[in-house]
XYZ file of C-alpha atoms in Angstrom:
373
model
C 48.737 5.551 10.356
C 47.459 2.436 8.972
C 49.902 -0.459 8.507
C 50.662 -1.556 4.783
C 49.229 -4.990 5.385
C 45.879 -3.619 6.736
C 45.549 -1.241 3.679
C 46.401 -4.057 1.339
C 43.871 -6.339 2.878
C 41.088 -3.754 2.692
C 42.029 -3.034 -1.037
C 41.861 -6.626 -1.954
C 38.368 -6.905 -0.161
C 37.309 -3.958 -2.021
C 38.493 -5.338 -5.227
C 36.951 -8.709 -4.703
C 33.555 -7.207 -3.977
C 33.868 -4.990 -6.814
C 34.445 -7.785 -9.163
C 31.585 -9.895 -7.796
C 29.177 -6.980 -8.195
C 30.524 -6.329 -11.787
C 30.257 -9.877 -12.941
C 27.056 -10.854 -11.107
C 25.331 -7.511 -11.118
C 21.902 -9.004 -11.894
C 22.168 -11.703 -9.183
C 23.518 -8.929 -6.655
C 20.447 -6.775 -7.655
C 18.235 -9.743 -7.029
C 19.709 -10.278 -3.530
C 19.498 -6.560 -2.611
C 15.919 -6.333 -3.618
C 15.144 -9.530 -1.692
C 16.967 -8.262 1.313
C 15.027 -5.079 1.316
C 11.710 -6.910 0.905
C 12.800 -9.428 3.617
C 13.564 -6.589 6.081
C 10.346 -5.063 5.533
C 8.146 -8.082 6.036
C 10.306 -9.803 8.656
C 8.446 -8.297 11.474
C 5.360 -9.965 10.249
C 6.974 -13.273 9.901
C 8.561 -13.089 13.322
C 5.155 -12.199 14.868
C 3.318 -14.918 13.183
C 6.264 -17.277 13.838
C 5.966 -16.616 17.739
C 2.232 -16.941 17.859
C 0.666 -20.104 19.393
C -2.865 -21.580 18.666
C -3.826 -23.907 21.677
C -0.240 -23.957 22.690
C 0.890 -25.099 19.219
C 3.531 -22.928 17.740
C 3.044 -22.071 14.103
C 5.814 -23.399 11.874
C 8.197 -20.749 10.467
C 7.570 -21.836 6.874
C 3.824 -21.281 7.396
C 4.743 -17.822 8.831
C 6.710 -17.136 5.757
C 3.895 -18.118 3.502
C 1.522 -15.894 5.513
C 3.935 -12.981 5.097
C 4.092 -13.468 1.355
C 0.229 -13.621 1.087
C -0.051 -10.319 2.828
C 2.686 -8.870 0.583
C 0.893 -10.059 -2.463
C -2.143 -7.572 -1.463
C 0.212 -4.772 -2.583
C 0.337 -5.577 -6.300
C -3.348 -6.517 -6.029
C -4.303 -3.022 -4.889
C -2.232 -1.509 -7.762
C -4.249 -3.559 -10.255
C -7.526 -2.603 -8.646
C -6.361 0.970 -8.689
C -4.673 1.405 -12.146
C -6.863 -0.894 -14.276
C -9.759 1.460 -14.200
C -7.580 4.423 -15.170
C -6.057 2.571 -17.936
C -9.441 1.488 -19.278
C -10.642 5.122 -19.131
C -7.644 6.266 -21.092
C -8.074 3.531 -23.787
C -11.566 4.675 -24.246
C -10.523 8.381 -24.565
C -7.923 7.452 -27.248
C -10.437 5.227 -29.216
C -13.039 8.056 -29.107
C -10.690 10.724 -30.644
C -11.421 11.527 -34.397
C -8.099 12.511 -35.565
C -9.351 13.846 -38.873
C -11.605 16.200 -36.854
C -8.760 16.960 -34.559
C -6.510 17.812 -37.433
C -9.109 20.102 -39.054
C -9.597 22.009 -35.802
C -5.877 22.751 -35.229
C -5.125 23.309 -38.961
C -5.225 27.125 -38.668
C -2.861 27.158 -35.628
C -0.508 24.780 -37.507
C -0.491 26.958 -40.396
C 0.403 29.973 -38.339
C 3.254 28.021 -36.772
C 4.509 26.822 -40.302
C 4.476 30.387 -41.631
C 6.560 31.602 -38.808
C 9.124 28.875 -39.258
C 9.328 29.306 -42.876
C 9.725 33.132 -42.673
C 12.575 32.813 -39.904
C 14.426 29.450 -40.889
C 15.267 29.257 -44.618
C 15.913 25.479 -44.774
C 15.427 23.675 -48.037
C 13.283 20.890 -46.695
C 10.818 23.205 -45.067
C 7.706 23.756 -47.246
C 4.125 24.903 -46.412
C 2.126 22.199 -44.958
C 5.061 20.098 -43.678
C 3.979 19.973 -39.923
C 0.340 18.876 -40.869
C 1.756 16.235 -43.167
C 4.248 14.815 -40.551
C 1.311 14.790 -38.038
C -1.064 12.986 -40.424
C 1.548 10.470 -41.407
C 2.036 9.655 -37.627
C -1.693 9.396 -36.641
C -3.669 8.978 -39.688
C -1.239 7.110 -41.927
C -1.101 4.271 -39.288
C -4.267 2.855 -40.680
C -2.672 2.224 -43.918
C 0.202 0.077 -42.343
C 0.205 -3.657 -41.964
C -2.216 -3.784 -38.781
C -1.461 -7.476 -38.378
C 2.372 -7.164 -38.352
C 1.994 -4.361 -35.764
C -0.299 -6.325 -33.647
C 2.251 -9.414 -33.793
C 5.114 -7.140 -32.994
C 3.155 -5.621 -29.993
C 2.311 -8.987 -28.461
C 5.775 -10.239 -29.172
C 7.237 -7.496 -27.043
C 4.705 -7.937 -24.399
C 5.497 -11.597 -24.163
C 9.194 -11.065 -23.845
C 8.532 -8.365 -21.187
C 6.239 -10.538 -19.326
C 8.831 -13.463 -19.557
C 11.403 -11.050 -17.977
C 9.093 -10.022 -15.229
C 8.148 -13.585 -14.512
C 11.901 -14.571 -13.909
C 12.628 -11.549 -11.929
C 9.568 -12.347 -9.715
C 10.619 -15.905 -9.236
C 14.171 -15.041 -8.471
C 13.352 -12.419 -5.949
C 10.595 -14.500 -4.419
C 12.905 -17.520 -4.054
C 15.742 -15.490 -2.496
C 13.317 -13.636 -0.203
C 11.738 -16.941 1.030
C 14.961 -18.399 2.162
C 16.134 -15.124 3.770
C 12.964 -15.205 5.804
C 12.919 -18.789 6.526
C 16.752 -19.165 7.384
C 16.653 -16.152 9.837
C 19.974 -14.299 9.554
C 21.569 -16.456 6.867
C 23.347 -13.720 5.042
C 24.926 -12.369 8.385
C 25.873 -15.810 9.569
C 27.414 -16.566 6.093
C 29.342 -13.371 5.897
C 30.624 -13.644 9.512
C 31.677 -17.184 9.011
C 34.206 -15.982 6.456
C 35.736 -13.232 8.889
C 39.014 -14.235 10.613
C 38.619 -14.415 14.545
C 41.133 -11.512 14.812
C 38.692 -9.250 12.990
C 35.395 -10.644 14.400
C 34.658 -7.847 16.827
C 35.190 -5.065 14.790
C 33.129 -6.572 11.870
C 30.220 -7.556 14.211
C 30.103 -3.967 15.463
C 29.956 -2.689 11.923
C 27.233 -5.164 10.908
C 25.232 -4.155 13.860
C 25.337 -0.427 13.194
C 24.796 -0.776 9.485
C 21.614 -2.874 10.076
C 20.425 -0.578 12.770
C 20.798 2.543 10.589
C 19.340 0.847 7.385
C 16.423 -0.426 9.490
C 15.569 3.107 10.667
C 15.911 4.289 7.164
C 13.524 1.806 5.664
C 11.035 2.438 8.480
C 11.359 6.187 7.767
C 10.700 5.686 4.086
C 7.736 3.585 4.801
C 6.431 6.226 7.136
C 7.283 8.932 4.494
C 5.129 7.097 1.795
C 2.389 6.583 4.133
C 2.179 10.102 5.274
C 2.265 11.557 1.806
C -0.270 9.102 0.432
C -2.614 10.028 3.150
C -2.161 13.776 2.709
C -2.608 13.618 -1.223
C -5.383 10.923 -1.055
C -7.472 13.022 1.333
C -6.756 16.403 -0.482
C -7.638 15.185 -3.875
C -10.758 13.193 -2.609
C -11.947 16.248 -0.738
C -11.401 18.458 -3.944
C -13.427 15.841 -5.869
C -10.612 14.755 -8.200
C -11.275 11.414 -10.064
C -8.777 8.713 -9.260
C -7.459 10.420 -6.168
C -6.270 7.189 -4.790
C -4.427 6.176 -7.939
C -2.762 9.574 -8.265
C -1.777 9.528 -4.488
C -0.261 6.000 -4.683
C 1.727 6.733 -7.777
C 3.006 10.134 -6.322
C 3.833 8.791 -2.848
C 5.912 5.956 -4.347
C 7.647 7.649 -7.186
C 8.566 10.384 -4.399
C 11.179 7.895 -3.298
C 13.312 9.161 -6.169
C 14.925 12.263 -4.800
C 14.252 15.759 -6.551
C 13.050 13.972 -9.764
C 10.157 12.044 -8.063
C 8.040 14.761 -6.939
C 8.004 16.354 -10.368
C 7.100 13.051 -12.025
C 4.208 12.639 -9.539
C 2.840 16.029 -10.233
C 3.110 15.564 -13.997
C 1.338 12.279 -13.703
C -1.534 13.870 -11.604
C -2.052 16.736 -14.209
C -2.115 14.278 -17.089
C -4.582 11.985 -15.365
C -6.867 15.121 -14.537
C -6.748 16.460 -18.185
C -7.229 13.166 -19.968
C -9.783 11.685 -17.837
C -13.524 12.310 -18.877
C -15.107 14.672 -16.473
C -17.644 17.359 -16.131
C -15.050 20.016 -17.271
C -15.999 21.248 -20.618
C -14.286 24.759 -20.818
C -10.718 25.821 -20.654
C -11.364 27.479 -17.293
C -12.730 24.216 -15.863
C -9.441 22.371 -16.624
C -7.426 25.261 -15.357
C -9.397 25.071 -11.972
C -8.760 21.251 -11.734
C -5.164 21.736 -12.344
C -4.954 24.468 -9.559
C -6.887 21.984 -7.154
C -4.086 19.296 -7.971
C -1.268 21.853 -7.792
C -2.380 23.015 -4.360
C -2.620 19.482 -2.843
C 0.865 18.613 -4.233
C 2.282 21.959 -2.977
C 0.973 21.282 0.548
C 2.303 17.596 0.511
C 5.858 18.722 -0.703
C 6.109 21.588 1.989
C 5.351 19.041 4.576
C 7.777 16.521 3.099
C 10.506 18.821 2.557
C 10.219 20.808 6.002
C 9.403 17.809 8.232
C 9.612 14.167 6.712
C 12.949 14.375 4.877
C 15.134 16.209 7.621
C 13.735 13.307 10.044
C 14.072 10.399 7.742
C 17.399 11.273 5.916
C 19.367 13.228 8.499
C 18.243 11.453 11.687
C 17.794 7.833 10.449
C 21.204 7.672 8.788
C 22.996 10.320 10.917
C 24.245 12.309 7.894
C 24.598 15.978 7.229
C 22.279 17.261 4.598
C 25.275 18.281 2.471
C 26.479 14.723 2.562
C 23.068 13.408 1.294
C 22.892 15.831 -1.307
C 26.262 14.928 -2.725
C 25.686 11.180 -2.398
C 22.332 11.382 -4.221
C 23.771 13.287 -7.089
C 26.812 10.935 -7.189
C 24.319 7.965 -7.395
C 22.367 9.695 -10.184
C 25.693 10.167 -12.090
C 26.547 6.448 -11.718
C 23.240 4.641 -12.235
C 20.482 7.211 -12.915
C 17.301 6.986 -11.039
C 18.237 3.639 -9.407
C 21.409 5.270 -8.262
C 19.366 8.261 -6.651
C 17.231 5.715 -4.761
C 20.102 3.484 -3.410
C 22.574 6.333 -2.964
C 21.687 6.980 0.748
C 21.919 3.188 1.886
C 25.100 2.636 -0.060
C 26.678 5.853 1.444
C 25.491 4.697 4.899
C 27.189 1.276 4.442
C 30.549 2.806 3.173
C 30.535 5.521 5.919
C 29.792 3.245 8.854
C 32.232 0.567 7.487
C 35.052 3.203 7.236
C 34.464 4.702 10.691
C 34.364 1.447 12.494
C 37.534 0.258 10.855
C 39.177 3.509 11.734
C 37.930 3.123 15.203
C 38.946 -0.601 15.330
C 42.449 0.210 14.050
C 42.795 2.606 16.915
C 41.445 0.610 19.736
C 41.752 -3.156 18.819
C 44.936 -5.166 19.417
C 44.937 -6.831 16.031
C 45.205 -3.552 14.159
C 48.411 -2.462 15.917
C 51.649 -2.464 14.323
C 54.507 -4.786 15.670
C 56.207 -1.821 17.344
C 52.985 -0.733 19.064
C 52.411 -4.167 20.665
C 55.677 -4.074 22.322
C 55.234 -0.552 23.768
């Protein structure tokens, strides 16, 4: 049984960490994101750092800069993939004649209105109420102050861009020093650990880093395999923007349970809304069947092969543990909680197991009575 002093120390540490996370949640998020990025690109940095040109060793700061340049190709690829799609969607929206569209669906809207009026006797329901609301939303926008709407839009975009710029600078700054000062977080944390607890803490750190490293490598492998399957499948079936759909679906798949559905919906929307040779309803249905078949194959491979290997094997957890931790993360922090649930659960589980083993094996954790036996 744990001694009272040991339990009190653990409780104080948990409270201290909780207060730091609570009051500095944004900074903690920056550090976590930076640590993940640094973990991913550290092998590149270490490889370049150990590389020699004419027996001249490359400075580590240059190795870090090269790693950042390689990392910068990721958002550049996103821009190259998504900008053409966005431009196409803007052209589609601009080409829509909402008055003609309203006239074409007026008969269908009238049938819906009559059904609602016959079955729901509400005072504010009158013939033509659906059409009026739709026309106010789409056609009535032309009568509003266009200048104020444009100013409001650009003001929002400016504020959003400012936030993204601050996030980008903060994460880049922290990531740079995590890579340049190799192991700075580990050394700083270990420096605060009393010598009596050093051995058990070092063991805990090592196992956590090992499991999380395996988990991140597994996630990268999962994203790469899903992207390859969907990109090849959609390209073979001649779906427009196959790479764009595959990239989005593979990345959003990182959100457990919800991600695959969002990726599929995105693919269907892109196929339906993108100008193509499809002219009849049967053509669009055939396109949707193509997309559905590719996503179905990708999800079967993911569920039957990739996820059991990545989640169960890499973090050494039972599927039921993973299921409960993911839904607990969703209840606490939504989609972000679902993404971070498995790493957080791994840290807590390994810490608890190592402390339990340390209490039983290491001299410092024994009670006064046990020490004299």
